[in-house]
Tab-separated table of C-alpha atoms in Angstrom:
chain	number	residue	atom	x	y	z
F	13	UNK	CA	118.223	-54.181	-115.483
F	14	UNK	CA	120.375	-55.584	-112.603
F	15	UNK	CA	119.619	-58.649	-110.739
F	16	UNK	CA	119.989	-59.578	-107.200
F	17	UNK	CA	118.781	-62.391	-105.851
F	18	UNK	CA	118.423	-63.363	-102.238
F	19	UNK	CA	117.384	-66.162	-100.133
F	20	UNK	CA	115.702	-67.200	-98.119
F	21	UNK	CA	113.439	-64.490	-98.243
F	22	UNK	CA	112.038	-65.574	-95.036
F	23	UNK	CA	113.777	-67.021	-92.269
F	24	UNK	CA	112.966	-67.966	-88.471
F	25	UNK	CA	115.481	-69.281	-86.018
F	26	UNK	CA	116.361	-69.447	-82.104
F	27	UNK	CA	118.893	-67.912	-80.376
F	28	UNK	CA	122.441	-69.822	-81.005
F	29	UNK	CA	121.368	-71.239	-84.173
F	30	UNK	CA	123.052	-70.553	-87.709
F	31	UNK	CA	121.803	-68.903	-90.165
F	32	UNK	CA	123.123	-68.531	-94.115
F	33	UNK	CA	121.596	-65.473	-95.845
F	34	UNK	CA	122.746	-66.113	-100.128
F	35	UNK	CA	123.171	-63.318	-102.388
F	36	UNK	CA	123.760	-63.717	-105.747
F	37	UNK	CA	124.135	-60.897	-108.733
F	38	UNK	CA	124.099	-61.557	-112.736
F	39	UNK	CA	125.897	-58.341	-113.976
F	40	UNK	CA	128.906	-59.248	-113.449
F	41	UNK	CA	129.391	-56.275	-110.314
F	42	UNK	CA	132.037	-55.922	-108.472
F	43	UNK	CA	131.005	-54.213	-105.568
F	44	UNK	CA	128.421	-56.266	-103.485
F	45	UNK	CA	127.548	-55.437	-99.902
F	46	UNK	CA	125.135	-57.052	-96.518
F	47	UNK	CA	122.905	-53.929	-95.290
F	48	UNK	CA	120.633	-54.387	-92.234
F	49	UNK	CA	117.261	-52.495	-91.841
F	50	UNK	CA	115.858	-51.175	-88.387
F	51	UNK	CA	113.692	-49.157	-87.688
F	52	UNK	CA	115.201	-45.970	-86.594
F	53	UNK	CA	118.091	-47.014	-87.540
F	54	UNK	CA	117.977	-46.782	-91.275
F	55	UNK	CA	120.277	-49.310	-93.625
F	56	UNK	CA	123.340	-50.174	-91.719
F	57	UNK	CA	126.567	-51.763	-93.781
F	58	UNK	CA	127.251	-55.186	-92.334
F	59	UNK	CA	129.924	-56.447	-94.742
F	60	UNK	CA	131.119	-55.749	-98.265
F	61	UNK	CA	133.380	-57.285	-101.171
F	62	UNK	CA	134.580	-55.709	-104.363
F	63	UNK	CA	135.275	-59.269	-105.959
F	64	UNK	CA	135.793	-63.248	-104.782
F	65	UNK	CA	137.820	-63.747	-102.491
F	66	UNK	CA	137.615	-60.132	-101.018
F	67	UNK	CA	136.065	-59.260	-97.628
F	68	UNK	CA	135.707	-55.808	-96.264
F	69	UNK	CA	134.513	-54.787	-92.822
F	70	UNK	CA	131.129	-52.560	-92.380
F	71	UNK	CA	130.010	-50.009	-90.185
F	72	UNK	CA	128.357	-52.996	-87.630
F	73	UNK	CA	130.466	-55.844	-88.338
F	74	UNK	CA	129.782	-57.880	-84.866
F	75	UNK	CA	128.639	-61.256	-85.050
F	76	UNK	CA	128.050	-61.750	-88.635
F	77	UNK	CA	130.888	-63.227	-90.903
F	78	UNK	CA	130.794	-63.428	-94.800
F	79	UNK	CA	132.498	-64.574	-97.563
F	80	UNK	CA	132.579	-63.783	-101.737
F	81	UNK	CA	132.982	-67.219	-102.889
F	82	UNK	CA	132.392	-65.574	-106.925
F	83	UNK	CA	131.920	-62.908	-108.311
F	84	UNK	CA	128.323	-63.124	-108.489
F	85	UNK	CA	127.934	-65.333	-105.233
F	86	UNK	CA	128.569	-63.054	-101.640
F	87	UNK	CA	126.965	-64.724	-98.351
F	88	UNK	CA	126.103	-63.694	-95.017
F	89	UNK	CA	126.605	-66.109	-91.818
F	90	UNK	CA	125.268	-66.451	-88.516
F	91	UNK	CA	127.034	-68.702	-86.726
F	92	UNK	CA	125.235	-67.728	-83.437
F	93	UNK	CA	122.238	-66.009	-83.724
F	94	UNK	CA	121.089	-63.672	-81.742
F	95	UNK	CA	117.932	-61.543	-80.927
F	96	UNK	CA	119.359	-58.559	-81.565
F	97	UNK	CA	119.728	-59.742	-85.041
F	98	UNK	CA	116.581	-59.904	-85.784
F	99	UNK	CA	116.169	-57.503	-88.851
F	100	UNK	CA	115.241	-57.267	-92.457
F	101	UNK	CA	118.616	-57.723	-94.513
F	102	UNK	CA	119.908	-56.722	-97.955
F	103	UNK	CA	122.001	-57.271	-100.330
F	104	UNK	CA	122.820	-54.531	-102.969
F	105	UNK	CA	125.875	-54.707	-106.096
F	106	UNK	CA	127.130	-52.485	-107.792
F	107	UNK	CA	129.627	-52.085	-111.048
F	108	UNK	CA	132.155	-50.287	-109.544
F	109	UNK	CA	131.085	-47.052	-107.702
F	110	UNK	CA	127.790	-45.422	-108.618
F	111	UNK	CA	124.405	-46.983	-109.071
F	112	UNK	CA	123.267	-49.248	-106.324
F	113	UNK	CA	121.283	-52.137	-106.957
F	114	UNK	CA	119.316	-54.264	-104.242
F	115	UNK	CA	117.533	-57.813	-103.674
F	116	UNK	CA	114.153	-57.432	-102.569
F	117	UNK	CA	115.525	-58.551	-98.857
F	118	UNK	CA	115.536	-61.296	-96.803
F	119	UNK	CA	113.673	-61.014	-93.610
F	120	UNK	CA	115.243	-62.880	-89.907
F	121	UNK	CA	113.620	-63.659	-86.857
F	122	UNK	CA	115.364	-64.804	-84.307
F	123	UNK	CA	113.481	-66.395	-81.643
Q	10	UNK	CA	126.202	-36.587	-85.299
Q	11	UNK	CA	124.236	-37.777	-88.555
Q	12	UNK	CA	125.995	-36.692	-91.601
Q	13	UNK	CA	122.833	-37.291	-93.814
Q	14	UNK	CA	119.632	-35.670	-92.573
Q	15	UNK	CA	116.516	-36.418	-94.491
Q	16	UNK	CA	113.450	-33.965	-94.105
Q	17	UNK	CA	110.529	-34.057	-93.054
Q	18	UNK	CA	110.618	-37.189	-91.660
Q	19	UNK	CA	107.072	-37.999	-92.500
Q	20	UNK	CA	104.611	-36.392	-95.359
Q	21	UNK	CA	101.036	-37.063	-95.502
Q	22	UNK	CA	99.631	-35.847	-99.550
Q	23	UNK	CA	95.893	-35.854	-101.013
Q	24	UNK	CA	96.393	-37.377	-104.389
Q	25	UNK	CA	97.839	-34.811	-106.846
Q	26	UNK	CA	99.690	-32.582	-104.438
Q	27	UNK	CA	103.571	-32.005	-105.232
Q	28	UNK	CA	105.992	-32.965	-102.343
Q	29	UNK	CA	109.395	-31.739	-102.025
Q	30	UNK	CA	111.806	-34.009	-99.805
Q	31	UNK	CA	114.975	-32.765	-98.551
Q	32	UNK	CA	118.212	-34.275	-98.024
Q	33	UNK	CA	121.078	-32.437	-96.208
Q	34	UNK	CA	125.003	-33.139	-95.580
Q	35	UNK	CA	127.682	-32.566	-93.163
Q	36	UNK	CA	130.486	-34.142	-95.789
Q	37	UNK	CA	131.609	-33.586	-98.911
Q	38	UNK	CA	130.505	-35.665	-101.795
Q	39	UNK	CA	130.982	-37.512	-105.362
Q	40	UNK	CA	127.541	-38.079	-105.955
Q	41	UNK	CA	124.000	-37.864	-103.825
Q	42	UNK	CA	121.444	-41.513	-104.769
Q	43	UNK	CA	117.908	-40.987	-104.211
Q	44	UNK	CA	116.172	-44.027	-103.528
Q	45	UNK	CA	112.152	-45.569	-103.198
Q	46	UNK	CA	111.303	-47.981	-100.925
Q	47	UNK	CA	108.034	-49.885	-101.468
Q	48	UNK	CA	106.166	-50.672	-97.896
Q	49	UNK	CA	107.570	-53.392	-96.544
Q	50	UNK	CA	109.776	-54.075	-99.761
Q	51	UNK	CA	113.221	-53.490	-101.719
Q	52	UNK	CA	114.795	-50.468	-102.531
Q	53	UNK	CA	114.691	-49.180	-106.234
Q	54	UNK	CA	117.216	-46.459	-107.349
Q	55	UNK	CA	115.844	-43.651	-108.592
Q	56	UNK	CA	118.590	-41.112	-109.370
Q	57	UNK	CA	122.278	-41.302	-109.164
Q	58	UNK	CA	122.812	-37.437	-109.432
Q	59	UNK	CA	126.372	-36.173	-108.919
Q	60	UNK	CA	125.457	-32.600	-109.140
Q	61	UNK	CA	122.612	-30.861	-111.109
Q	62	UNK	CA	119.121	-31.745	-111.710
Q	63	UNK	CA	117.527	-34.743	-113.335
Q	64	UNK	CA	114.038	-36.006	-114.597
Q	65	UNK	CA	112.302	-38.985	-114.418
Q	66	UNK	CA	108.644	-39.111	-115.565
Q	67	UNK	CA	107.180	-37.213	-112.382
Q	68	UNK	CA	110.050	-37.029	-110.504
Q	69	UNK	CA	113.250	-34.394	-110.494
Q	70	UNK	CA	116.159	-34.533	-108.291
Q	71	UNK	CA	118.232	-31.296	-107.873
Q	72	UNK	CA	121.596	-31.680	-106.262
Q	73	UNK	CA	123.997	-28.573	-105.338
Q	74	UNK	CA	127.164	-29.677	-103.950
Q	75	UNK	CA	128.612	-26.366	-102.898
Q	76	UNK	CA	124.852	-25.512	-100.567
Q	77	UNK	CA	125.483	-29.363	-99.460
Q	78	UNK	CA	121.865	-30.493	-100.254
Q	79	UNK	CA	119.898	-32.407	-102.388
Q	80	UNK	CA	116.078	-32.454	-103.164
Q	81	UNK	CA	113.840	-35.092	-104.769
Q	82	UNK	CA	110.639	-33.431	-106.089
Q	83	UNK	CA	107.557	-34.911	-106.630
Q	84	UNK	CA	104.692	-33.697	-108.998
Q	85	UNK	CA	101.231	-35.142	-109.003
Q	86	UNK	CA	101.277	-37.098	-106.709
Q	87	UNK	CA	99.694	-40.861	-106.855
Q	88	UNK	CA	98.574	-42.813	-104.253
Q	89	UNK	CA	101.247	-45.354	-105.195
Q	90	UNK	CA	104.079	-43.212	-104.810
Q	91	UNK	CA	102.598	-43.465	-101.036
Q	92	UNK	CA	106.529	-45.214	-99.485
Q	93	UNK	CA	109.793	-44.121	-97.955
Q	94	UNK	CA	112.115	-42.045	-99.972
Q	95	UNK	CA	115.977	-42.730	-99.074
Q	96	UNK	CA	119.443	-40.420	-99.715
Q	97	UNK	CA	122.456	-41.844	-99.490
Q	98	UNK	CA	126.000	-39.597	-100.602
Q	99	UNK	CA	129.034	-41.475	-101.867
Q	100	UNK	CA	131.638	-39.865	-99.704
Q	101	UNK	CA	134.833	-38.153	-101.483
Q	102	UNK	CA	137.185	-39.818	-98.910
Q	103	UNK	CA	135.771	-43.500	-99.121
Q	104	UNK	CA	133.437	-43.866	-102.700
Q	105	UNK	CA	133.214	-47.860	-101.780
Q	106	UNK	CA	130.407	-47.083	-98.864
Q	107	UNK	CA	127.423	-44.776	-99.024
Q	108	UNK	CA	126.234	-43.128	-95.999
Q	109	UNK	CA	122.291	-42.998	-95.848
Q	110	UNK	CA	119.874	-40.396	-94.696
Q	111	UNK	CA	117.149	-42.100	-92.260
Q	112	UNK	CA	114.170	-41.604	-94.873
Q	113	UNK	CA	111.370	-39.519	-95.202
Q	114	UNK	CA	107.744	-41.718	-94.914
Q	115	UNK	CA	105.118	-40.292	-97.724
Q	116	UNK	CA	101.885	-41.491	-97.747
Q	117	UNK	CA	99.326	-40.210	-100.734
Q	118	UNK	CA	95.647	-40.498	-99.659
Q	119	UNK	CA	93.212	-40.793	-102.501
């Protein structure tokens, strides 16, 4: 069975502070992606990688950055937080194309 | 407009009553995911069903590419299958992103 791991799990900030959401996957994937969850709104793509080094732009990119520092290693930033940010975020991998595993999320206020 | 449309949006059960949850698309597809999402929790897949059907204990997902539409049936029902059921199609023109249906909520009173 897959692993993803993310922390924190739990996370309250104010508005302009940073926040670092970690991600990390043991199968060796190369596909790992940043979802946010809103209600209404369903799972949104933030960011995804298909290996270190590799960044690829979601569906609501805007004021998150990230970065794939391993292979099993991807990480979301805040650098200004905001919020409108405020959400419950996950992180899913994935071999190549196919199966989609997830972290059990990591949950952001932002005050 | 939504390419994924998940129905009924909500399903309220008496323990032991089957459900049937529907997922329909606007695009074409590689492969249709059915997911379960525990209250308040992760997601856990369920299927990854190209085309076809497929069984899982309880559960059977039928997927026909051609009527664009996928179901996830649900037999017996248990009060801890009570959580939100999520599609999500791997498009043909982009199989690095999914795109995901909204959900359908399912509680199962006892």
């Amino acid at each position: 069975e897959a692993a993803v791991t993310q922390s924190p799990r739990n996370k309250v900030t104010v508005t302009g502070g940073n926040v670092t959401l970690s991600c990390r996957q043991t199968n060796s994937h190369n596909y790992m992606y940043w979802y946010r969850q809103d209600t209404g709104h369903g799972l949104r793509l933030i960011h995804y990688s298909y290996g270190a080094g590799n960044l690829q732009i979601g569906d609501v990119p805007d004021g998150y950055k990230a970065t794939r520092t391993t292979q099993e290693d991807f990480f979301l930033l805040l650098e200004l937080a905001s919020p409108s940010q405020t959400s419950l975020y996950f992180c899913a991998s994935t071999p190549n194309t196919g199966q989609l595993y997830f972290g059990e999320g990591s949950k952001l206020t932002v005050l | 407009g939504q390419q994924v449309q998940q129905s009924p949006a909500s399903l309220v059960l008496q323990e032991g009553e089957n459900a049937e949850l529907q997922c329909n698309f606007s695009t074409s597809l590689n492969s249709m995911q059915w997911f379960y999402q525990r209250p308040g929790g992760s997601l856990v897949s369920l299927f990854y069903n190209p085309s076809g059907t497929k069984h899982s204990g309880r559960l059977t997902s039928t997927t026909v590419i051609k009527e664009r539409r996928s179901s996830l049936h649900i037999s017996s029902s248990q009060t801890t299958d009570s959580g939100t059921y999520l599609c999500a199609l791997e498009d043909v023109g982009d199989n690095s992103k999914l795109i995901w249906g909204l959900g359908t909520s399912l509680v199962v009173n006892p």
